[in-house]
């Protein structure tokens, strides 16, 4: 359409129609400019510096491998996924490590042995790579990233600087999360189950069983123990340990629990509280955690069969320092490589002194 035809058609429009047409043309012109300026996916160029931009929300993570072309950062590879149930409670640094590890794995052949620039919102990610003193999950992250040459740049102005760096107009984080609410997965953070501490009436008689398992890594050998207490006096009724090689930590704990039921077998049936310092065994016995290992399934079923004789029972997960009496017995048997039956009053008094369950 030439200029004369355009002017002829414009002359036939009313004032309102002419305004709407002008706004439409302006919008189309802006759209064309946006399309032209939008970074498009590029092939990886070994001669250019790779840049990784990280993103993490409450339930999703993503990472973009980018490279600069004529002053604009263009994406090379994009990765993303939703967080698993156990990852929803992770801190912000952990959630940024996850997409970083994922992009390094997906683009391993392009990135291995190369210097990589990482854009992050948190300075703690840089500290993670420089420090050797982290334990637990942070220590594992540091070990996994130690083989890479990374320069983490903290964007001091927050996400606006990241968006400026990649030269793209992206919806702000708050609006993105709000827009994605409708498609967010139904996963919820695992709720922490708090078990109330058992109570005892002034005139009530109560049995308490504390058990423990101990293993040795360098030399094969394992031991387990159980102590039966009578309340309200907190006197030691039975205390024994056994030595058995070739057990895992979980198997030793389960055998300590079963050993406790053996010590209870000759006592009058009543209320019993079972205390252990391994959360896995306590939760599996209560049906709150799946038991998938075949060896543990057999031991768990054996313990459940013994538990039927004690309908009034409670399980309590305690800290290890509270379980010192049972721990001492198991550790001593592990050192001697043989079991022990506590009979002397001095040895029983030692167990009472170490007891922190009161």
mmCIF file of C-alpha atoms in Angstrom:
data_model
loop_
_atom_site.group_PDB
_atom_site.id
_atom_site.type_symbol
_atom_site.label_atom_id
_atom_site.label_comp_id
_atom_site.label_asym_id
_atom_site.label_seq_id
_atom_site.Cartn_x
_atom_site.Cartn_y
_atom_site.Cartn_z
ATOM 1 C CA UNK A 1 0.000 0.000 0.000
ATOM 2 C CA UNK A 2 1.564 3.325 -1.101
ATOM 3 C CA UNK A 3 1.428 6.650 0.719
ATOM 4 C CA UNK A 4 -1.447 8.057 -1.400
ATOM 5 C CA UNK A 5 -3.706 5.057 -0.697
ATOM 6 C CA UNK A 6 -2.865 5.299 2.999
ATOM 7 C CA UNK A 7 -3.741 8.984 3.098
ATOM 8 C CA UNK A 8 -6.994 8.302 1.192
ATOM 9 C CA UNK A 9 -8.020 5.637 3.720
ATOM 10 C CA UNK A 10 -7.026 7.845 6.660
ATOM 11 C CA UNK A 11 -9.213 10.636 5.300
ATOM 12 C CA UNK A 12 -12.209 8.315 5.385
ATOM 13 C CA UNK A 13 -11.742 7.485 9.120
ATOM 14 C CA UNK A 14 -13.560 9.350 11.877
ATOM 15 C CA UNK A 15 -11.682 10.970 14.743
ATOM 16 C CA UNK A 16 -12.108 8.033 17.135
ATOM 17 C CA UNK A 17 -11.180 5.473 14.517
ATOM 18 C CA UNK A 18 -8.087 7.493 13.565
ATOM 19 C CA UNK A 19 -6.906 7.505 17.199
ATOM 20 C CA UNK A 20 -7.385 3.752 17.549
ATOM 21 C CA UNK A 21 -5.528 3.157 14.294
ATOM 22 C CA UNK A 22 -2.630 5.346 15.455
ATOM 23 C CA UNK A 23 -2.361 3.437 18.752
ATOM 24 C CA UNK A 24 -2.402 0.121 16.880
ATOM 25 C CA UNK A 25 0.406 1.232 14.560
ATOM 26 C CA UNK A 26 2.493 2.431 17.516
ATOM 27 C CA UNK A 27 1.956 -0.860 19.345
ATOM 28 C CA UNK A 28 2.961 -2.861 16.253
ATOM 29 C CA UNK A 29 6.087 -0.753 15.813
ATOM 30 C CA UNK A 30 7.076 -1.376 19.448
ATOM 31 C CA UNK A 31 6.388 -5.106 19.042
ATOM 32 C CA UNK A 32 8.692 -5.325 16.034
ATOM 33 C CA UNK A 33 11.430 -3.535 17.976
ATOM 34 C CA UNK A 34 11.035 -5.955 20.913
ATOM 35 C CA UNK A 35 11.207 -8.985 18.625
ATOM 36 C CA UNK A 36 14.362 -7.694 16.981
ATOM 37 C CA UNK A 37 16.042 -6.895 20.322
ATOM 38 C CA UNK A 38 15.076 -10.145 22.096
ATOM 39 C CA UNK A 39 18.097 -12.461 22.544
ATOM 40 C CA UNK A 40 17.715 -15.654 20.520
ATOM 41 C CA UNK A 41 19.186 -19.067 21.219
ATOM 42 C CA UNK A 42 22.762 -19.308 20.012
ATOM 43 C CA UNK A 43 25.185 -22.152 19.401
ATOM 44 C CA UNK A 44 27.954 -22.490 21.960
ATOM 45 C CA UNK A 45 31.100 -20.618 20.940
ATOM 46 C CA UNK A 46 34.301 -22.030 22.517
ATOM 47 C CA UNK A 47 35.998 -18.663 22.020
ATOM 48 C CA UNK A 48 33.534 -16.775 24.235
ATOM 49 C CA UNK A 49 33.253 -16.782 28.039
ATOM 50 C CA UNK A 50 30.366 -18.896 29.356
ATOM 51 C CA UNK A 51 28.050 -17.159 31.807
ATOM 52 C CA UNK A 52 25.546 -19.002 34.008
ATOM 53 C CA UNK A 53 22.518 -17.147 35.377
ATOM 54 C CA UNK A 54 20.709 -18.869 38.283
ATOM 55 C CA UNK A 55 17.077 -18.639 39.327
ATOM 56 C CA UNK A 56 15.306 -20.257 42.286
ATOM 57 C CA UNK A 57 11.791 -19.870 43.634
ATOM 58 C CA UNK A 58 9.889 -21.632 46.400
ATOM 59 C CA UNK A 59 9.161 -24.657 44.228
ATOM 60 C CA UNK A 60 11.208 -24.414 41.014
ATOM 61 C CA UNK A 61 14.794 -23.867 39.884
ATOM 62 C CA UNK A 62 16.347 -22.960 36.551
ATOM 63 C CA UNK A 63 19.695 -21.999 35.052
ATOM 64 C CA UNK A 64 20.676 -20.400 31.757
ATOM 65 C CA UNK A 65 24.013 -20.826 30.019
ATOM 66 C CA UNK A 66 24.663 -17.592 28.108
ATOM 67 C CA UNK A 67 27.377 -15.938 26.017
ATOM 68 C CA UNK A 68 27.913 -12.341 24.969
ATOM 69 C CA UNK A 69 27.362 -11.376 21.313
ATOM 70 C CA UNK A 70 27.784 -7.720 20.369
ATOM 71 C CA UNK A 71 27.143 -6.521 23.902
ATOM 72 C CA UNK A 72 24.052 -8.694 24.449
ATOM 73 C CA UNK A 73 23.985 -11.930 26.436
ATOM 74 C CA UNK A 74 22.234 -14.600 24.356
ATOM 75 C CA UNK A 75 21.056 -17.908 25.862
ATOM 76 C CA UNK A 76 22.756 -21.127 24.759
ATOM 77 C CA UNK A 77 21.024 -23.692 26.989
ATOM 78 C CA UNK A 78 18.131 -23.417 29.436
ATOM 79 C CA UNK A 79 17.392 -25.971 32.160
ATOM 80 C CA UNK A 80 14.662 -26.055 34.788
ATOM 81 C CA UNK A 81 12.719 -28.408 37.025
ATOM 82 C CA UNK A 82 10.451 -28.385 40.045
ATOM 83 C CA UNK A 83 11.892 -29.091 43.464
ATOM 84 C CA UNK A 84 11.454 -32.486 45.070
ATOM 85 C CA UNK A 85 9.544 -32.788 48.328
ATOM 86 C CA UNK A 86 12.710 -32.990 50.436
ATOM 87 C CA UNK A 87 14.180 -29.954 48.654
ATOM 88 C CA UNK A 88 11.318 -27.557 49.380
ATOM 89 C CA UNK A 89 12.751 -26.795 52.819
ATOM 90 C CA UNK A 90 16.235 -26.019 51.469
ATOM 91 C CA UNK A 91 17.727 -22.586 52.058
ATOM 92 C CA UNK A 92 18.223 -20.069 49.266
ATOM 93 C CA UNK A 93 21.886 -20.990 48.785
ATOM 94 C CA UNK A 94 21.077 -24.694 48.471
ATOM 95 C CA UNK A 95 18.357 -23.900 45.951
ATOM 96 C CA UNK A 96 20.838 -21.950 43.809
ATOM 97 C CA UNK A 97 23.421 -24.740 43.969
ATOM 98 C CA UNK A 98 20.899 -27.211 42.523
ATOM 99 C CA UNK A 99 20.409 -25.417 39.163
ATOM 100 C CA UNK A 100 24.148 -24.725 38.990
ATOM 101 C CA UNK A 101 24.941 -28.439 39.342
ATOM 102 C CA UNK A 102 22.261 -29.255 36.784
ATOM 103 C CA UNK A 103 23.568 -26.872 34.111
ATOM 104 C CA UNK A 104 27.133 -28.097 34.718
ATOM 105 C CA UNK A 105 25.942 -31.659 34.195
ATOM 106 C CA UNK A 106 23.836 -30.946 31.096
ATOM 107 C CA UNK A 107 26.567 -28.819 29.457
ATOM 108 C CA UNK A 108 29.521 -30.817 30.762
ATOM 109 C CA UNK A 109 31.242 -31.269 27.391
ATOM 110 C CA UNK A 110 31.122 -27.525 26.663
ATOM 111 C CA UNK A 111 32.083 -26.324 30.139
ATOM 112 C CA UNK A 112 34.645 -28.827 31.419
ATOM 113 C CA UNK A 113 38.100 -27.281 32.045
ATOM 114 C CA UNK A 114 36.736 -23.795 31.234
ATOM 115 C CA UNK A 115 36.527 -20.662 33.373
ATOM 116 C CA UNK A 116 32.851 -19.934 34.077
ATOM 117 C CA UNK A 117 31.201 -16.781 35.365
ATOM 118 C CA UNK A 118 28.170 -17.342 37.599
ATOM 119 C CA UNK A 119 25.614 -14.628 38.391
ATOM 120 C CA UNK A 120 24.023 -15.115 41.806
ATOM 121 C CA UNK A 121 21.909 -13.021 44.150
ATOM 122 C CA UNK A 122 23.661 -14.285 47.280
ATOM 123 C CA UNK A 123 27.261 -13.784 48.371
ATOM 124 C CA UNK A 124 27.076 -17.008 50.401
ATOM 125 C CA UNK A 125 27.424 -18.992 47.175
ATOM 126 C CA UNK A 126 30.841 -17.411 46.615
ATOM 127 C CA UNK A 127 31.843 -18.158 50.232
ATOM 128 C CA UNK A 128 30.791 -21.772 49.707
ATOM 129 C CA UNK A 129 33.378 -22.180 46.945
ATOM 130 C CA UNK A 130 36.199 -20.520 48.892
ATOM 131 C CA UNK A 131 35.799 -22.132 52.327
ATOM 132 C CA UNK A 132 36.826 -25.631 53.396
ATOM 133 C CA UNK A 133 35.069 -25.574 56.750
ATOM 134 C CA UNK A 134 31.499 -26.482 55.799
ATOM 135 C CA UNK A 135 29.905 -29.683 57.052
ATOM 136 C CA UNK A 136 26.776 -31.557 56.104
ATOM 137 C CA UNK A 137 24.919 -30.629 52.937
ATOM 138 C CA UNK A 138 26.948 -27.449 52.333
ATOM 139 C CA UNK A 139 30.140 -29.473 52.597
ATOM 140 C CA UNK A 140 28.862 -31.890 49.951
ATOM 141 C CA UNK A 141 27.940 -28.997 47.644
ATOM 142 C CA UNK A 142 31.443 -27.542 48.053
ATOM 143 C CA UNK A 143 33.018 -30.913 47.241
ATOM 144 C CA UNK A 144 30.913 -31.343 44.088
ATOM 145 C CA UNK A 145 31.808 -27.861 42.838
ATOM 146 C CA UNK A 146 35.498 -28.033 43.773
ATOM 147 C CA UNK A 147 36.463 -29.487 40.381
ATOM 148 C CA UNK A 148 35.131 -26.474 38.458
ATOM 149 C CA UNK A 149 36.700 -23.064 37.885
ATOM 150 C CA UNK A 150 33.897 -20.705 38.866
ATOM 151 C CA UNK A 151 33.768 -16.972 39.511
ATOM 152 C CA UNK A 152 30.589 -16.133 41.388
ATOM 153 C CA UNK A 153 29.426 -12.549 40.969
ATOM 154 C CA UNK A 154 26.917 -11.273 43.480
ATOM 155 C CA UNK A 155 24.441 -8.897 41.900
ATOM 156 C CA UNK A 156 24.356 -6.228 44.574
ATOM 157 C CA UNK A 157 21.295 -4.554 43.098
ATOM 158 C CA UNK A 158 19.331 -7.778 43.148
ATOM 159 C CA UNK A 159 17.509 -9.230 40.222
ATOM 160 C CA UNK A 160 17.400 -5.940 38.284
ATOM 161 C CA UNK A 161 21.138 -6.216 37.680
ATOM 162 C CA UNK A 162 20.802 -9.788 36.460
ATOM 163 C CA UNK A 163 18.107 -8.687 34.047
ATOM 164 C CA UNK A 164 20.264 -5.792 32.887
ATOM 165 C CA UNK A 165 23.217 -8.093 32.405
ATOM 166 C CA UNK A 166 21.347 -10.441 30.105
ATOM 167 C CA UNK A 167 19.758 -7.431 28.349
ATOM 168 C CA UNK A 168 16.273 -8.880 28.401
ATOM 169 C CA UNK A 169 12.944 -7.634 29.677
ATOM 170 C CA UNK A 170 11.754 -10.347 32.050
ATOM 171 C CA UNK A 171 8.807 -10.161 34.414
ATOM 172 C CA UNK A 172 9.990 -9.307 37.972
ATOM 173 C CA UNK A 173 10.267 -12.225 40.382
ATOM 174 C CA UNK A 174 7.224 -11.288 42.468
ATOM 175 C CA UNK A 175 5.010 -11.134 39.383
ATOM 176 C CA UNK A 176 6.440 -14.365 37.985
ATOM 177 C CA UNK A 177 5.734 -16.313 41.163
ATOM 178 C CA UNK A 178 2.228 -14.836 41.347
ATOM 179 C CA UNK A 179 1.509 -15.752 37.734
ATOM 180 C CA UNK A 180 2.709 -19.334 38.261
ATOM 181 C CA UNK A 181 0.558 -20.016 41.323
ATOM 182 C CA UNK A 182 -2.094 -21.705 39.206
ATOM 183 C CA UNK A 183 0.369 -24.251 37.790
ATOM 184 C CA UNK A 184 2.502 -24.704 40.896
ATOM 185 C CA UNK A 185 2.827 -28.361 41.931
ATOM 186 C CA UNK A 186 0.842 -29.541 44.909
ATOM 187 C CA UNK A 187 3.985 -30.536 46.797
ATOM 188 C CA UNK A 188 4.157 -29.117 50.278
ATOM 189 C CA UNK A 189 7.183 -28.922 52.580
ATOM 190 C CA UNK A 190 7.439 -31.981 54.757
ATOM 191 C CA UNK A 191 5.892 -31.188 58.096
ATOM 192 C CA UNK A 192 8.042 -31.763 61.106
ATOM 193 C CA UNK A 193 6.276 -34.240 63.360
ATOM 194 C CA UNK A 194 6.742 -33.333 66.993
ATOM 195 C CA UNK A 195 6.102 -36.100 69.479
ATOM 196 C CA UNK A 196 5.057 -34.950 72.929
ATOM 197 C CA UNK A 197 7.169 -36.282 75.753
ATOM 198 C CA UNK A 198 5.465 -39.092 77.664
ATOM 199 C CA UNK A 199 4.046 -38.200 81.062
ATOM 200 C CA UNK A 200 3.643 -40.380 84.135
ATOM 201 C CA UNK A 201 1.133 -40.158 86.926
ATOM 202 C CA UNK A 202 2.442 -39.977 90.530
ATOM 203 C CA UNK A 203 1.367 -43.530 91.394
ATOM 204 C CA UNK A 204 1.857 -45.090 87.955
ATOM 205 C CA UNK A 205 4.347 -47.893 87.299
ATOM 206 C CA UNK A 206 6.043 -47.602 83.926
ATOM 207 C CA UNK A 207 8.714 -49.466 81.990
ATOM 208 C CA UNK A 208 11.203 -47.546 79.843
ATOM 209 C CA UNK A 209 13.470 -49.266 77.320
ATOM 210 C CA UNK A 210 16.497 -47.463 75.889
ATOM 211 C CA UNK A 211 18.403 -49.172 73.066
ATOM 212 C CA UNK A 212 21.383 -48.417 70.865
ATOM 213 C CA UNK A 213 23.560 -49.891 68.128
ATOM 214 C CA UNK A 214 27.249 -49.286 67.444
ATOM 215 C CA UNK A 215 29.373 -50.194 64.403
ATOM 216 C CA UNK A 216 33.044 -50.057 63.509
ATOM 217 C CA UNK A 217 34.148 -49.041 60.018
ATOM 218 C CA UNK A 218 37.854 -49.920 59.788
ATOM 219 C CA UNK A 219 37.507 -53.343 61.390
ATOM 220 C CA UNK A 220 34.353 -55.352 60.919
ATOM 221 C CA UNK A 221 32.342 -55.582 64.077
ATOM 222 C CA UNK A 222 29.046 -54.393 65.491
ATOM 223 C CA UNK A 223 27.306 -54.349 68.842
ATOM 224 C CA UNK A 224 23.908 -53.444 70.253
ATOM 225 C CA UNK A 225 22.471 -52.987 73.713
ATOM 226 C CA UNK A 226 19.286 -52.362 75.674
ATOM 227 C CA UNK A 227 18.490 -51.109 79.170
ATOM 228 C CA UNK A 228 15.141 -51.589 80.935
ATOM 229 C CA UNK A 229 14.222 -48.950 83.533
ATOM 230 C CA UNK A 230 11.477 -49.010 86.119
ATOM 231 C CA UNK A 231 9.679 -45.786 86.867
ATOM 232 C CA UNK A 232 9.089 -43.697 88.887
ATOM 233 C CA UNK A 233 12.261 -44.826 90.707
ATOM 234 C CA UNK A 234 14.439 -44.957 87.550
ATOM 235 C CA UNK A 235 16.076 -48.166 88.688
ATOM 236 C CA UNK A 236 17.852 -50.527 86.268
ATOM 237 C CA UNK A 237 15.883 -53.756 85.868
ATOM 238 C CA UNK A 238 17.874 -55.354 83.042
ATOM 239 C CA UNK A 239 20.896 -54.177 81.059
ATOM 240 C CA UNK A 240 22.680 -56.269 78.433
ATOM 241 C CA UNK A 241 24.672 -55.998 75.227
ATOM 242 C CA UNK A 242 25.656 -58.374 72.437
ATOM 243 C CA UNK A 243 28.390 -58.432 69.804
ATOM 244 C CA UNK A 244 27.737 -59.477 66.211
ATOM 245 C CA UNK A 245 29.931 -58.848 63.135
ATOM 246 C CA UNK A 246 28.825 -57.661 59.698
ATOM 247 C CA UNK A 247 25.884 -55.429 60.569
ATOM 248 C CA UNK A 248 24.957 -52.038 59.234
ATOM 249 C CA UNK A 249 24.194 -49.156 61.609
ATOM 250 C CA UNK A 250 20.460 -49.498 61.006
ATOM 251 C CA UNK A 251 20.536 -53.263 61.476
ATOM 252 C CA UNK A 252 22.436 -52.839 64.770
ATOM 253 C CA UNK A 253 19.802 -50.351 65.984
ATOM 254 C CA UNK A 254 16.946 -52.693 65.064
ATOM 255 C CA UNK A 255 18.643 -55.584 66.835
ATOM 256 C CA UNK A 256 19.050 -53.382 69.900
ATOM 257 C CA UNK A 257 15.300 -52.696 69.809
ATOM 258 C CA UNK A 258 14.490 -56.410 69.507
ATOM 259 C CA UNK A 259 16.953 -57.097 72.312
ATOM 260 C CA UNK A 260 14.980 -54.672 74.470
ATOM 261 C CA UNK A 261 11.783 -56.657 73.830
ATOM 262 C CA UNK A 262 13.660 -59.817 74.880
ATOM 263 C CA UNK A 263 14.537 -58.189 78.201
ATOM 264 C CA UNK A 264 10.904 -57.144 78.677
ATOM 265 C CA UNK A 265 9.518 -60.623 78.001
ATOM 266 C CA UNK A 266 9.686 -61.771 81.637
ATOM 267 C CA UNK A 267 8.163 -58.601 83.107
ATOM 268 C CA UNK A 268 4.537 -57.856 83.915
ATOM 269 C CA UNK A 269 2.627 -56.384 80.981
ATOM 270 C CA UNK A 270 1.934 -52.689 81.374
ATOM 271 C CA UNK A 271 2.763 -49.388 79.788
ATOM 272 C CA UNK A 272 6.181 -49.104 78.112
ATOM 273 C CA UNK A 273 8.056 -46.183 76.547
ATOM 274 C CA UNK A 274 10.706 -47.114 73.977
ATOM 275 C CA UNK A 275 13.551 -44.615 73.501
ATOM 276 C CA UNK A 276 16.127 -44.605 70.694
ATOM 277 C CA UNK A 277 18.472 -42.036 69.184
ATOM 278 C CA UNK A 278 18.082 -43.138 65.530
ATOM 279 C CA UNK A 279 15.100 -41.318 64.055
ATOM 280 C CA UNK A 280 14.837 -43.760 61.136
ATOM 281 C CA UNK A 281 14.030 -46.742 63.359
ATOM 282 C CA UNK A 282 11.552 -44.795 65.495
ATOM 283 C CA UNK A 283 9.665 -43.417 62.479
ATOM 284 C CA UNK A 284 9.642 -46.741 60.627
ATOM 285 C CA UNK A 285 8.217 -48.495 63.680
ATOM 286 C CA UNK A 286 5.480 -45.861 63.852
ATOM 287 C CA UNK A 287 4.695 -46.244 60.147
ATOM 288 C CA UNK A 288 5.778 -42.674 59.310
ATOM 289 C CA UNK A 289 8.638 -43.742 57.013
ATOM 290 C CA UNK A 290 8.869 -46.495 54.408
ATOM 291 C CA UNK A 291 11.170 -49.428 55.102
ATOM 292 C CA UNK A 292 12.526 -50.610 51.735
ATOM 293 C CA UNK A 293 15.740 -52.504 52.538
ATOM 294 C CA UNK A 294 14.941 -56.255 52.666
ATOM 295 C CA UNK A 295 17.172 -56.825 55.704
ATOM 296 C CA UNK A 296 15.516 -54.010 57.642
ATOM 297 C CA UNK A 297 12.041 -55.186 56.597
ATOM 298 C CA UNK A 298 12.646 -58.557 58.251
ATOM 299 C CA UNK A 299 13.982 -56.951 61.432
ATOM 300 C CA UNK A 300 11.122 -54.434 61.531
ATOM 301 C CA UNK A 301 8.537 -57.184 61.174
ATOM 302 C CA UNK A 302 10.210 -59.146 63.968
ATOM 303 C CA UNK A 303 10.084 -56.076 66.211
ATOM 304 C CA UNK A 304 6.412 -55.468 65.337
ATOM 305 C CA UNK A 305 5.573 -59.054 66.286
ATOM 306 C CA UNK A 306 7.188 -58.530 69.691
ATOM 307 C CA UNK A 307 5.380 -55.204 70.070
ATOM 308 C CA UNK A 308 1.967 -56.918 69.945
ATOM 309 C CA UNK A 309 2.569 -58.170 73.491
ATOM 310 C CA UNK A 310 2.686 -54.554 74.673
ATOM 311 C CA UNK A 311 -0.503 -52.792 73.511
ATOM 312 C CA UNK A 312 0.215 -49.775 75.737
ATOM 313 C CA UNK A 313 3.412 -48.497 74.176
ATOM 314 C CA UNK A 314 4.961 -45.220 73.044
ATOM 315 C CA UNK A 315 8.020 -44.487 70.919
ATOM 316 C CA UNK A 316 10.265 -41.526 71.659
ATOM 317 C CA UNK A 317 13.178 -40.253 69.578
ATOM 318 C CA UNK A 318 15.843 -38.781 71.870
ATOM 319 C CA UNK A 319 19.159 -37.057 71.358
ATOM 320 C CA UNK A 320 22.207 -39.277 71.517
ATOM 321 C CA UNK A 321 23.547 -37.578 74.632
ATOM 322 C CA UNK A 322 20.328 -38.530 76.423
ATOM 323 C CA UNK A 323 20.932 -42.171 75.504
ATOM 324 C CA UNK A 324 24.377 -42.459 77.040
ATOM 325 C CA UNK A 325 23.574 -45.499 79.184
ATOM 326 C CA UNK A 326 22.709 -47.741 76.221
ATOM 327 C CA UNK A 327 25.466 -46.157 74.139
ATOM 328 C CA UNK A 328 28.088 -46.987 76.788
ATOM 329 C CA UNK A 329 27.065 -50.634 76.842
ATOM 330 C CA UNK A 330 27.164 -50.986 73.049
ATOM 331 C CA UNK A 331 30.510 -49.186 72.741
ATOM 332 C CA UNK A 332 32.097 -51.304 75.469
ATOM 333 C CA UNK A 333 30.959 -54.527 73.790
ATOM 334 C CA UNK A 334 32.336 -53.287 70.491
ATOM 335 C CA UNK A 335 35.743 -52.711 72.070
ATOM 336 C CA UNK A 336 35.801 -56.101 73.827
ATOM 337 C CA UNK A 337 34.163 -57.869 70.867
ATOM 338 C CA UNK A 338 31.811 -59.704 73.212
ATOM 339 C CA UNK A 339 28.507 -59.089 74.951
ATOM 340 C CA UNK A 340 27.933 -58.137 78.572
ATOM 341 C CA UNK A 341 25.298 -58.692 81.257
ATOM 342 C CA UNK A 342 25.227 -55.945 83.859
ATOM 343 C CA UNK A 343 24.752 -57.496 87.284
ATOM 344 C CA UNK A 344 26.903 -55.603 89.811
ATOM 345 C CA UNK A 345 25.445 -52.652 91.664
ATOM 346 C CA UNK A 346 28.445 -50.480 90.774
ATOM 347 C CA UNK A 347 27.887 -51.028 87.047
ATOM 348 C CA UNK A 348 24.167 -50.362 87.423
ATOM 349 C CA UNK A 349 24.933 -47.164 89.323
ATOM 350 C CA UNK A 350 27.202 -46.083 86.448
ATOM 351 C CA UNK A 351 24.293 -46.493 84.042
ATOM 352 C CA UNK A 352 22.048 -44.444 86.344
ATOM 353 C CA UNK A 353 24.697 -41.719 86.495
ATOM 354 C CA UNK A 354 24.950 -41.581 82.692
ATOM 355 C CA UNK A 355 21.183 -41.602 82.206
ATOM 356 C CA UNK A 356 19.752 -38.325 80.811
ATOM 357 C CA UNK A 357 16.229 -39.573 80.116
ATOM 358 C CA UNK A 358 14.913 -38.407 83.486
#
